XYZ file of C-alpha atoms in Angstrom:
653
model
C 36.811 -17.238 -9.689
C 37.266 -17.627 -13.449
C 40.523 -19.534 -12.936
C 38.860 -21.831 -10.383
C 36.050 -22.540 -12.854
C 38.397 -23.232 -15.765
C 40.548 -25.525 -13.618
C 37.455 -27.420 -12.467
C 35.986 -28.027 -15.908
C 39.402 -28.988 -17.285
C 39.842 -31.561 -14.512
C 36.373 -32.929 -15.300
C 37.110 -33.030 -19.036
C 40.438 -34.850 -18.679
C 39.087 -37.382 -16.180
C 36.070 -38.025 -18.416
C 38.420 -38.607 -21.343
C 40.660 -40.930 -19.290
C 37.588 -43.028 -18.593
C 36.874 -43.372 -22.322
C 35.243 -40.116 -23.402
C 36.308 -37.736 -26.146
C 35.604 -34.151 -25.188
C 37.675 -31.563 -27.018
C 38.829 -28.341 -25.411
C 37.442 -24.960 -26.435
C 40.238 -22.419 -26.637
C 38.197 -19.791 -24.766
C 36.890 -22.075 -22.041
C 33.150 -22.280 -21.746
C 30.110 -21.572 -19.645
C 27.062 -23.893 -19.813
C 24.019 -22.728 -21.735
C 20.766 -23.745 -19.992
C 18.048 -22.860 -22.524
C 14.442 -22.311 -21.471
C 12.360 -24.102 -24.101
C 9.121 -22.377 -23.075
C 10.613 -18.880 -23.421
C 12.207 -19.767 -26.754
C 8.885 -21.044 -28.117
C 7.041 -18.006 -26.818
C 9.432 -15.653 -28.600
C 9.013 -17.416 -31.936
C 11.582 -18.334 -34.518
C 12.118 -14.941 -36.133
C 12.475 -13.061 -32.841
C 14.848 -15.653 -31.422
C 17.039 -15.641 -34.516
C 17.113 -11.818 -34.645
C 18.021 -11.527 -30.964
C 20.651 -14.285 -31.011
C 22.183 -13.053 -34.286
C 23.364 -9.876 -32.560
C 25.015 -11.763 -29.693
C 27.120 -14.464 -31.377
C 30.827 -14.371 -32.169
C 30.929 -14.125 -35.984
C 34.548 -15.366 -36.052
C 33.392 -18.843 -34.983
C 31.024 -19.420 -37.925
C 32.889 -20.486 -41.034
C 32.040 -22.023 -44.382
C 33.749 -25.144 -45.679
C 36.379 -23.058 -47.501
C 37.338 -21.326 -44.244
C 35.658 -18.001 -44.989
C 33.177 -16.438 -42.578
C 29.491 -17.088 -42.999
C 27.428 -14.317 -44.461
C 24.306 -12.985 -42.766
C 21.936 -15.279 -44.667
C 23.981 -18.423 -43.950
C 24.269 -17.599 -40.264
C 20.546 -16.849 -39.952
C 19.761 -20.167 -41.621
C 22.028 -21.973 -39.147
C 20.423 -20.159 -36.215
C 17.002 -21.134 -37.560
C 18.018 -24.791 -37.406
C 19.256 -24.266 -33.844
C 15.854 -22.786 -32.974
C 14.102 -25.860 -34.396
C 16.222 -28.128 -32.194
C 15.903 -26.041 -29.024
C 12.189 -25.339 -29.348
C 11.310 -29.003 -29.965
C 13.927 -30.386 -27.555
C 15.448 -32.340 -30.444
C 12.230 -33.854 -31.803
C 12.891 -32.189 -35.159
C 15.856 -34.534 -35.674
C 13.851 -37.735 -35.254
C 13.084 -39.897 -38.282
C 9.735 -41.719 -38.059
C 10.213 -45.473 -37.797
C 13.976 -45.254 -37.248
C 15.287 -46.699 -33.950
C 17.354 -44.244 -31.940
C 19.243 -45.689 -28.971
C 20.672 -43.686 -26.128
C 24.215 -44.208 -27.391
C 27.338 -44.758 -25.374
C 27.637 -42.494 -22.352
C 31.325 -42.060 -23.154
C 30.243 -40.266 -26.363
C 28.323 -37.621 -24.439
C 29.623 -34.081 -24.157
C 31.649 -34.609 -27.342
C 29.365 -32.749 -29.758
C 30.724 -29.516 -31.186
C 29.260 -26.385 -29.639
C 27.101 -24.462 -32.107
C 26.197 -21.337 -30.141
C 29.241 -19.148 -29.447
C 28.595 -15.810 -27.733
C 30.691 -12.757 -28.501
C 31.512 -12.077 -24.845
C 30.280 -12.479 -21.290
C 27.809 -9.627 -21.637
C 26.211 -11.295 -24.648
C 25.838 -14.543 -22.666
C 24.180 -12.659 -19.797
C 21.807 -10.862 -22.177
C 20.843 -14.135 -23.861
C 20.257 -15.888 -20.536
C 18.097 -12.995 -19.381
C 15.882 -13.459 -22.449
C 15.994 -17.207 -23.098
C 17.922 -18.878 -20.281
C 16.924 -20.839 -17.210
C 18.288 -20.240 -13.720
C 21.394 -18.312 -12.727
C 25.043 -18.573 -13.718
C 25.699 -20.528 -10.529
C 22.838 -22.919 -11.321
C 24.236 -23.492 -14.803
C 27.725 -24.184 -13.482
C 26.560 -26.586 -10.769
C 24.275 -28.440 -13.186
C 27.213 -28.951 -15.533
C 29.466 -30.219 -12.736
C 26.688 -32.557 -11.560
C 26.127 -34.002 -15.045
C 29.842 -34.479 -15.702
C 30.539 -36.142 -12.353
C 27.591 -38.488 -12.804
C 28.823 -39.533 -16.245
C 32.426 -39.888 -15.050
C 31.309 -42.159 -12.227
C 29.135 -44.278 -14.494
C 31.750 -44.917 -17.192
C 34.500 -45.507 -14.628
C 32.293 -48.072 -12.920
C 30.427 -49.644 -15.849
C 32.562 -48.897 -18.885
C 31.913 -46.640 -21.892
C 28.623 -48.324 -22.883
C 26.705 -48.037 -19.632
C 23.375 -49.153 -21.109
C 24.882 -52.360 -22.507
C 26.357 -53.137 -19.099
C 22.997 -52.395 -17.521
C 21.217 -54.877 -19.791
C 23.929 -57.487 -19.184
C 23.665 -57.248 -15.402
C 19.866 -57.359 -15.421
C 19.906 -60.397 -17.740
C 22.414 -62.158 -15.490
C 20.203 -61.407 -12.483
C 17.202 -62.929 -14.267
C 19.182 -66.042 -15.136
C 20.460 -66.383 -11.574
C 16.918 -66.043 -10.186
C 15.408 -68.315 -12.817
C 13.041 -65.614 -14.046
C 11.693 -65.040 -17.537
C 12.016 -61.754 -19.368
C 8.440 -60.796 -18.445
C 8.767 -61.505 -14.714
C 9.773 -58.718 -12.297
C 13.128 -59.059 -10.567
C 11.675 -58.114 -7.203
C 8.903 -59.005 -4.805
C 6.031 -56.586 -4.196
C 7.745 -54.870 -1.253
C 11.123 -54.133 -2.863
C 12.351 -51.776 -5.566
C 13.146 -52.977 -9.072
C 16.935 -52.796 -9.628
C 16.304 -51.093 -12.961
C 14.608 -48.247 -11.072
C 17.796 -47.691 -9.102
C 19.758 -47.618 -12.322
C 17.457 -45.086 -13.947
C 17.739 -42.834 -10.883
C 21.536 -43.077 -10.889
C 21.801 -42.276 -14.589
C 19.451 -39.311 -14.237
C 16.727 -40.701 -16.500
C 14.047 -40.398 -13.795
C 14.824 -36.736 -13.198
C 14.912 -35.774 -16.872
C 11.531 -34.070 -17.497
C 9.329 -35.402 -20.268
C 7.452 -32.105 -20.232
C 9.656 -29.317 -18.983
C 6.705 -26.956 -18.590
C 4.785 -29.403 -16.390
C 7.859 -30.237 -14.324
C 8.703 -26.561 -13.825
C 5.167 -25.674 -12.747
C 4.927 -28.561 -10.279
C 8.365 -27.807 -8.864
C 7.439 -24.163 -8.405
C 4.355 -25.188 -6.393
C 6.455 -27.504 -4.212
C 9.133 -24.851 -3.733
C 6.485 -22.421 -2.489
C 5.244 -25.047 -0.026
C 8.804 -25.400 1.257
C 9.126 -21.626 1.635
C 5.793 -21.425 3.462
C 5.989 -24.495 5.696
C 9.606 -25.132 6.694
C 10.608 -21.846 8.297
C 10.570 -23.510 11.725
C 11.978 -26.884 10.653
C 15.108 -26.218 12.696
C 13.018 -26.662 15.863
C 12.051 -30.176 14.747
C 15.642 -30.853 13.701
C 16.842 -30.980 17.275
C 15.959 -34.676 16.948
C 18.999 -35.011 14.652
C 21.058 -35.307 17.820
C 19.458 -38.710 18.425
C 20.526 -40.200 15.102
C 23.883 -38.420 15.430
C 24.877 -40.119 18.698
C 23.414 -43.473 17.602
C 25.460 -43.467 14.385
C 28.551 -42.338 16.286
C 28.202 -45.322 18.621
C 27.732 -47.685 15.671
C 31.014 -46.392 14.172
C 32.804 -46.386 17.552
C 33.427 -42.641 17.449
C 34.271 -40.801 20.692
C 31.293 -38.692 21.720
C 33.215 -35.813 23.288
C 35.416 -35.485 20.219
C 32.273 -35.470 18.066
C 30.682 -32.685 20.107
C 33.900 -30.680 19.974
C 34.113 -31.027 16.189
C 30.450 -30.038 15.780
C 31.126 -26.890 17.804
C 34.212 -26.151 15.686
C 32.152 -25.917 12.501
C 31.207 -22.386 13.442
C 34.857 -21.313 13.212
C 36.532 -20.012 10.095
C 39.636 -22.190 10.374
C 37.610 -25.443 10.554
C 35.616 -24.548 7.444
C 38.764 -23.536 5.583
C 40.560 -26.761 6.553
C 37.687 -28.959 5.391
C 37.237 -27.014 2.145
C 40.967 -27.001 1.367
C 41.274 -30.758 1.884
C 38.193 -31.765 -0.088
C 36.111 -32.764 2.944
C 33.025 -30.690 2.081
C 31.216 -32.019 -0.950
C 27.529 -31.221 -0.558
C 25.505 -28.226 -1.666
C 22.981 -26.471 0.537
C 20.205 -27.897 -1.608
C 21.095 -31.402 -0.421
C 20.153 -30.408 3.103
C 16.883 -28.903 2.010
C 16.066 -32.143 0.218
C 16.225 -34.131 3.448
C 12.878 -32.532 4.284
C 11.315 -31.565 1.005
C 12.546 -34.122 -1.494
C 14.104 -33.083 -4.801
C 11.811 -30.100 -5.122
C 14.062 -27.048 -5.116
C 14.250 -25.524 -8.562
C 16.378 -22.750 -10.012
C 13.490 -20.348 -10.584
C 12.350 -17.526 -8.308
C 10.331 -19.920 -6.147
C 13.361 -22.150 -5.655
C 15.512 -19.186 -4.700
C 12.863 -18.077 -2.243
C 12.853 -21.562 -0.677
C 16.630 -21.519 -0.397
C 16.486 -18.103 1.263
C 13.870 -19.182 3.813
C 15.895 -22.258 4.765
C 19.033 -20.159 5.104
C 17.279 -17.483 7.197
C 15.837 -20.165 9.454
C 19.427 -21.314 10.248
C 18.459 -24.817 9.118
C 21.408 -25.008 6.724
C 23.869 -23.846 9.381
C 22.546 -26.437 11.864
C 22.681 -29.422 9.520
C 26.028 -28.370 8.027
C 27.556 -28.157 11.512
C 26.279 -31.588 12.560
C 27.231 -33.397 9.406
C 30.603 -31.755 8.924
C 31.443 -32.296 12.587
C 30.587 -35.979 12.155
C 32.669 -36.185 8.959
C 35.674 -34.620 10.687
C 35.370 -37.053 13.614
C 35.144 -40.073 11.327
C 38.102 -38.779 9.291
C 40.150 -38.700 12.495
C 38.950 -42.208 13.456
C 39.939 -43.625 10.066
C 43.302 -41.872 10.340
C 43.920 -43.749 13.612
C 42.685 -47.003 12.051
C 45.000 -46.538 9.057
C 48.015 -47.149 11.292
C 46.789 -50.738 11.841
C 47.478 -53.618 9.431
C 44.501 -55.275 7.771
C 44.875 -58.605 9.660
C 45.100 -56.715 12.969
C 41.785 -54.926 12.403
C 38.772 -56.349 14.180
C 36.316 -58.428 12.169
C 33.750 -55.679 12.720
C 35.993 -52.969 11.230
C 37.009 -55.123 8.272
C 33.341 -55.789 7.561
C 32.529 -52.056 7.556
C 35.357 -51.385 5.128
C 34.461 -54.298 2.845
C 30.837 -53.170 2.600
C 32.200 -49.879 1.260
C 34.196 -51.796 -1.383
C 37.556 -51.326 0.373
C 39.755 -54.417 -0.008
C 42.907 -55.483 1.806
C 44.981 -54.074 -1.073
C 43.059 -50.792 -0.852
C 43.744 -50.628 2.871
C 47.463 -51.045 2.248
C 47.265 -48.007 -0.053
C 45.329 -46.061 2.596
C 48.053 -46.842 5.114
C 50.581 -45.346 2.741
C 48.666 -42.075 2.317
C 50.041 -38.908 3.868
C 47.965 -37.786 6.840
C 47.085 -34.145 7.362
C 46.687 -32.525 10.763
C 44.079 -30.238 12.278
C 44.909 -28.756 15.680
C 47.225 -31.659 16.376
C 44.732 -34.369 15.332
C 45.794 -36.575 12.371
C 43.246 -36.505 9.540
C 42.754 -38.845 6.581
C 41.690 -36.530 3.759
C 40.725 -37.020 0.089
C 43.628 -34.783 -0.901
C 46.054 -37.053 0.967
C 44.820 -40.205 -0.793
C 44.682 -38.528 -4.201
C 48.249 -37.311 -3.705
C 49.255 -40.976 -3.596
C 47.751 -41.315 -7.090
C 44.561 -43.207 -6.235
C 41.427 -41.204 -7.065
C 39.149 -44.254 -7.086
C 40.236 -45.240 -3.585
C 39.596 -41.719 -2.305
C 36.048 -42.024 -3.679
C 35.536 -45.317 -1.796
C 36.882 -44.052 1.523
C 34.978 -40.807 1.479
C 31.897 -42.468 0.090
C 31.936 -44.486 3.336
C 32.286 -41.314 5.422
C 29.568 -39.496 3.482
C 27.158 -42.403 3.735
C 27.624 -42.652 7.506
C 27.207 -38.878 7.802
C 23.861 -39.260 6.034
C 22.874 -41.802 8.692
C 23.979 -39.367 11.386
C 21.955 -36.478 9.918
C 19.329 -38.415 8.007
C 19.393 -37.724 4.284
C 17.560 -39.581 1.490
C 19.299 -42.654 0.088
C 18.672 -44.351 -3.248
C 15.725 -46.369 -1.942
C 14.115 -43.215 -0.554
C 14.512 -41.483 -3.903
C 12.828 -44.444 -5.564
C 9.917 -44.227 -3.135
C 9.650 -40.439 -3.515
C 9.259 -40.826 -7.277
C 6.671 -43.599 -7.096
C 9.101 -46.300 -8.151
C 10.970 -44.211 -10.698
C 8.157 -42.339 -12.448
C 9.713 -39.820 -14.792
C 9.647 -36.133 -13.996
C 7.436 -34.017 -16.221
C 4.718 -36.672 -16.505
C 1.311 -36.268 -14.805
C 1.727 -39.272 -12.495
C 5.388 -38.502 -11.870
C 4.621 -34.969 -10.708
C 1.586 -36.052 -8.684
C 3.713 -38.613 -6.846
C 6.474 -36.084 -6.163
C 3.876 -33.651 -4.847
C 2.211 -36.259 -2.627
C 5.571 -37.402 -1.229
C 6.917 -33.919 -0.496
C 8.144 -33.589 3.109
C 8.173 -37.400 3.406
C 11.788 -37.942 2.369
C 13.064 -37.589 5.947
C 10.663 -40.074 7.614
C 11.030 -42.481 4.679
C 14.820 -42.303 4.936
C 14.530 -43.135 8.626
C 13.050 -46.485 7.546
C 15.402 -47.163 4.633
C 18.457 -46.238 6.669
C 18.045 -46.811 10.420
C 15.245 -49.378 10.448
C 17.016 -51.378 7.755
C 20.328 -51.172 9.639
C 18.561 -52.269 12.810
C 17.202 -55.353 11.020
C 20.630 -56.243 9.566
C 22.782 -55.804 12.696
C 25.005 -58.728 13.655
C 26.521 -58.338 17.122
C 28.258 -61.727 17.003
C 31.276 -60.530 14.973
C 34.526 -59.855 16.767
C 35.012 -56.261 17.897
C 31.354 -55.257 17.551
C 30.536 -52.260 19.787
C 27.576 -52.125 22.136
C 25.594 -50.145 19.543
C 25.856 -53.081 17.128
C 23.382 -55.025 19.305
C 19.814 -54.734 18.048
C 18.349 -54.078 21.474
C 20.875 -51.338 22.281
C 20.579 -49.718 18.850
C 16.784 -49.701 19.071
C 16.833 -48.403 22.643
C 19.264 -45.584 21.783
C 17.439 -44.608 18.593
C 13.872 -44.596 19.866
C 14.584 -43.291 23.377
C 16.741 -40.402 22.161
C 14.311 -39.368 19.435
C 11.393 -39.587 21.898
C 13.172 -37.369 24.443
C 14.288 -34.902 21.797
C 10.796 -34.983 20.274
C 9.469 -33.904 23.668
C 11.908 -30.978 23.725
C 10.962 -29.988 20.176
C 7.237 -30.193 21.022
C 7.640 -27.948 24.064
C 9.798 -25.506 22.091
C 7.042 -25.205 19.482
C 4.474 -24.544 22.204
C 6.552 -21.715 23.633
C 7.110 -20.218 20.184
C 3.308 -20.048 19.952
C 3.265 -17.988 23.162
C 2.005 -20.890 25.311
C 3.396 -22.413 28.469
C 4.800 -25.953 28.146
C 2.386 -28.878 28.192
C 2.085 -30.921 31.382
C 4.146 -34.084 30.695
C 3.189 -36.115 33.781
C 1.463 -39.372 32.859
C -1.166 -39.081 35.601
C -2.391 -35.809 34.129
C -5.086 -35.848 31.482
C -2.700 -34.508 28.866
C 0.404 -36.490 29.846
C -0.175 -39.650 27.795
C -1.304 -37.605 24.796
C 1.807 -35.464 25.098
C 4.149 -38.453 24.832
C 2.279 -39.741 21.794
C 2.739 -36.297 20.270
C 6.450 -36.349 21.218
C 6.881 -39.784 19.609
C 5.439 -38.484 16.344
C 7.588 -35.347 16.554
C 10.789 -37.263 17.317
C 10.821 -39.091 13.978
C 11.974 -42.439 15.339
C 8.682 -43.995 14.229
C 9.296 -42.542 10.768
C 6.276 -42.053 8.524
C 4.179 -44.363 10.735
C 4.073 -41.672 13.412
C 2.746 -39.108 10.946
C 0.036 -41.440 9.702
C -1.221 -43.077 12.905
C -0.455 -40.687 15.758
C -3.038 -38.043 14.846
C -4.559 -36.593 18.022
C -8.165 -37.929 18.217
C -9.176 -35.213 20.709
C -9.072 -32.514 18.059
C -12.098 -31.651 15.975
C -13.025 -33.771 12.987
C -12.048 -30.945 10.624
C -8.598 -30.733 12.211
C -8.148 -34.505 12.112
C -9.232 -34.772 8.489
C -7.052 -31.822 7.451
C -4.008 -33.218 9.280
C -4.554 -36.655 7.791
C -4.851 -35.102 4.320
C -1.552 -33.276 4.822
C 0.208 -36.386 6.080
C -1.125 -38.717 3.395
C -1.466 -36.456 0.369
C 1.405 -34.063 1.040
C 1.415 -30.337 1.811
C 0.062 -29.115 -1.534
C -3.048 -31.319 -1.609
C -3.219 -31.050 2.190
C -3.408 -27.270 1.933
C -6.384 -27.591 -0.408
C -7.932 -30.151 1.945
C -7.333 -27.827 4.890
C -9.270 -25.105 3.114
C -12.115 -27.389 2.067
C -12.514 -29.578 5.171
C -11.660 -27.215 7.988
C -12.351 -23.719 6.707
C -15.368 -24.396 4.502
C -17.031 -27.670 5.537
C -16.273 -27.205 9.239
C -17.710 -23.699 9.284
C -20.817 -24.759 7.391
C -21.543 -27.395 10.046
C -20.879 -24.946 12.875
C -23.210 -22.422 11.275
C -25.921 -25.069 10.866
C -25.733 -25.660 14.627
C -26.021 -21.971 15.408
C -22.393 -21.606 16.534
C -20.075 -18.704 15.797
C -17.956 -19.698 12.818
C -15.120 -17.095 12.734
C -14.586 -18.095 9.127
C -12.945 -14.786 8.219
C -10.219 -15.196 10.850
C -9.692 -18.859 9.975
C -9.345 -17.973 6.300
C -6.772 -15.290 7.180
C -4.839 -17.822 9.270
C -4.928 -20.287 6.362
C -3.555 -17.605 4.034
C -0.796 -16.745 6.524
C 0.214 -20.404 6.854
C 0.734 -20.514 3.085
C 2.735 -17.289 2.854
C 6.446 -17.874 2.134
C 8.606 -16.864 5.070
C 5.732 -16.444 7.530
C 6.684 -19.692 9.313
C 10.215 -18.518 10.154
C 10.611 -19.294 13.834
C 11.975 -15.851 14.736
C 9.299 -13.991 12.743
C 6.231 -16.099 13.493
C 5.619 -14.993 17.148
C 5.865 -11.294 16.277
C 3.745 -11.756 13.159
C 1.084 -13.670 15.085
C 0.859 -11.302 18.059
C 1.575 -8.032 16.276
C -0.535 -8.402 13.127
C -2.572 -11.595 12.791
C -4.234 -11.440 16.214
C -5.436 -7.880 15.657
C -6.628 -8.728 12.145
C -8.446 -11.874 13.280
C -10.192 -10.146 16.191
C -11.330 -7.288 13.970
C -12.739 -9.676 11.372
C -14.187 -12.151 13.867
C -14.812 -10.677 17.349
C -14.340 -13.328 20.004
C -11.812 -15.312 17.964
C -8.926 -14.673 20.388
C -10.933 -15.705 23.434
C -11.831 -18.881 21.556
C -8.097 -19.531 21.014
C -7.331 -19.119 24.722
C -10.274 -21.320 25.724
C -9.229 -24.026 23.313
C -5.656 -24.087 24.699
C -7.047 -24.571 28.211
C -9.563 -27.195 27.111
C -7.241 -29.278 24.911
C -3.976 -29.134 26.877
C -4.628 -27.207 30.096
C -2.290 -24.455 28.894
C -2.012 -20.766 29.659
C -0.308 -18.133 27.532
C 2.882 -16.323 28.523
C 2.363 -14.119 25.466
C -1.394 -14.063 25.119
C -3.222 -13.573 21.810
C -3.912 -9.905 21.190
C -1.132 -8.605 23.443
C 1.603 -6.558 21.769
C 4.245 -7.704 24.271
C 4.672 -10.699 26.622
C 3.179 -10.331 30.086
C 5.700 -12.726 31.626
C 8.259 -15.416 30.839
C 7.218 -18.993 29.996
C 6.472 -21.087 33.089
C 8.839 -24.121 33.133
C 6.954 -25.575 36.121
C 4.013 -26.233 33.791
C 5.701 -29.416 32.520
C 4.789 -31.168 35.786
C 1.823 -29.454 37.379
């Protein structure tokens, strides 16, 4: 593991330097040092210096004549380090003096000041004053280095100067003055995209505020998304639609998805550089960038892993990636002029030129179970790292259409147009937009693609026609939304809902399925609220959909549990407020929504608790199921075990 880490950071260092950086090599290797400013401030200067003094490697601290620093000199140096860490560098600012961001190529070149005596000293320091785990620190470093490598390879060593140049050229081309926005009201400012790419938007202005808000959002993820895998069955709709758009064989796709559960498939993809995403990326498709490295973030990660959500999305996306790798391998045997106009257009949109394609054709193909594969390792072996990034950027982007993941536009929307993390409005916007990244990405990816399709080009498949693409996308997500809706009903111990249109619930069911399917994106969440439910339920659901789960949870408590019960009491009705409050608390308990725990928790504990606190509550639940949807229970409230199996005939009574 140590050798793998050292090899990785050395590859990052040398590639960064080839692009124009100047990062020297520490003779002992290094591990990142993520300092927790709040914990450092809380300890105070003297305590921090005393604690750190005992952990550093004294051999690394020398005076100008080459002799080792004495205790007083070292403590003075550590005191200056404390001033920098506790103020996040503010102590180095000079009032009235302009400080630019500097060239990105000059980053990472500063000499390290804090050298620990050994691994144990690093662990002890991180336990007292660090942030996150060793793994978090390593991945954060890799992320920062790869971002900076990409930026200076693409834009040169002075990224900010190139940014200003391109924005100025855009203004001149559009005939706009310096004070006029570059976009219309409905589009995103290009500078917002740039600030997201460079990481400026995600760099907290107040680390304490950002950490607190992220912890709240992480807890919402842990409490609310334990059954997200049931909703994710609708991924199959976008999967087959994207496969058709890329002319991928469906049976081969299904076979490759199934293979992702095998050890040899995972090892092949890992060995050939075909797996490049962390588990957190898959969580973000639902929750936005709201998974931190603190205990709440780890809890969220655990819930998503226990729910099998990660395994499901990994299998779909990696199966798609493997299928597209094989398709590109077959395409690579064809000369550029012989490719269809449709295929050349797809490649050109990914930045792949005719000369690039000639290099791809010369790459060595790998093989998996007799199927030729075009892999990053094969292209890199031909000495073309940049081309490998283009080719597999195309595959990754299509895989994020297949299993919808936020794109750059979605990230701009999620942050309120690039509001900085750690600011009041920035954190409010991130909190409001939590759980909206998936439906927003449906618009920015599939709806946008639908609007831009051109079926007139030579070689365009059937799925490149707007009508066919729309039919496949919306019909498949509607049908899968119906399956997901019925699955959720059965997990609640109820029989399926009657789906026949002539029944009183049939039309309402299909509206519910349309919202569940996700094809209507965020519009379904906002406008397809069931009007037959009580006002308190409608208001609470609307609050959750508009204001996000955190504010929606507060609204649920206020509108449904408090206001609703007050009105019921004023009319002389039984309120059951104790049971409803217990149910509200359960719905906000991390892990309680896990699909394989929830039925047992509801029937085995919550039902008994609710009935004891509010006699008659369970009969009210059963009556409401019959009244609202004509449903019966196969595992009735209050029963410790099911009385029968779910009744499939209920879907068409």
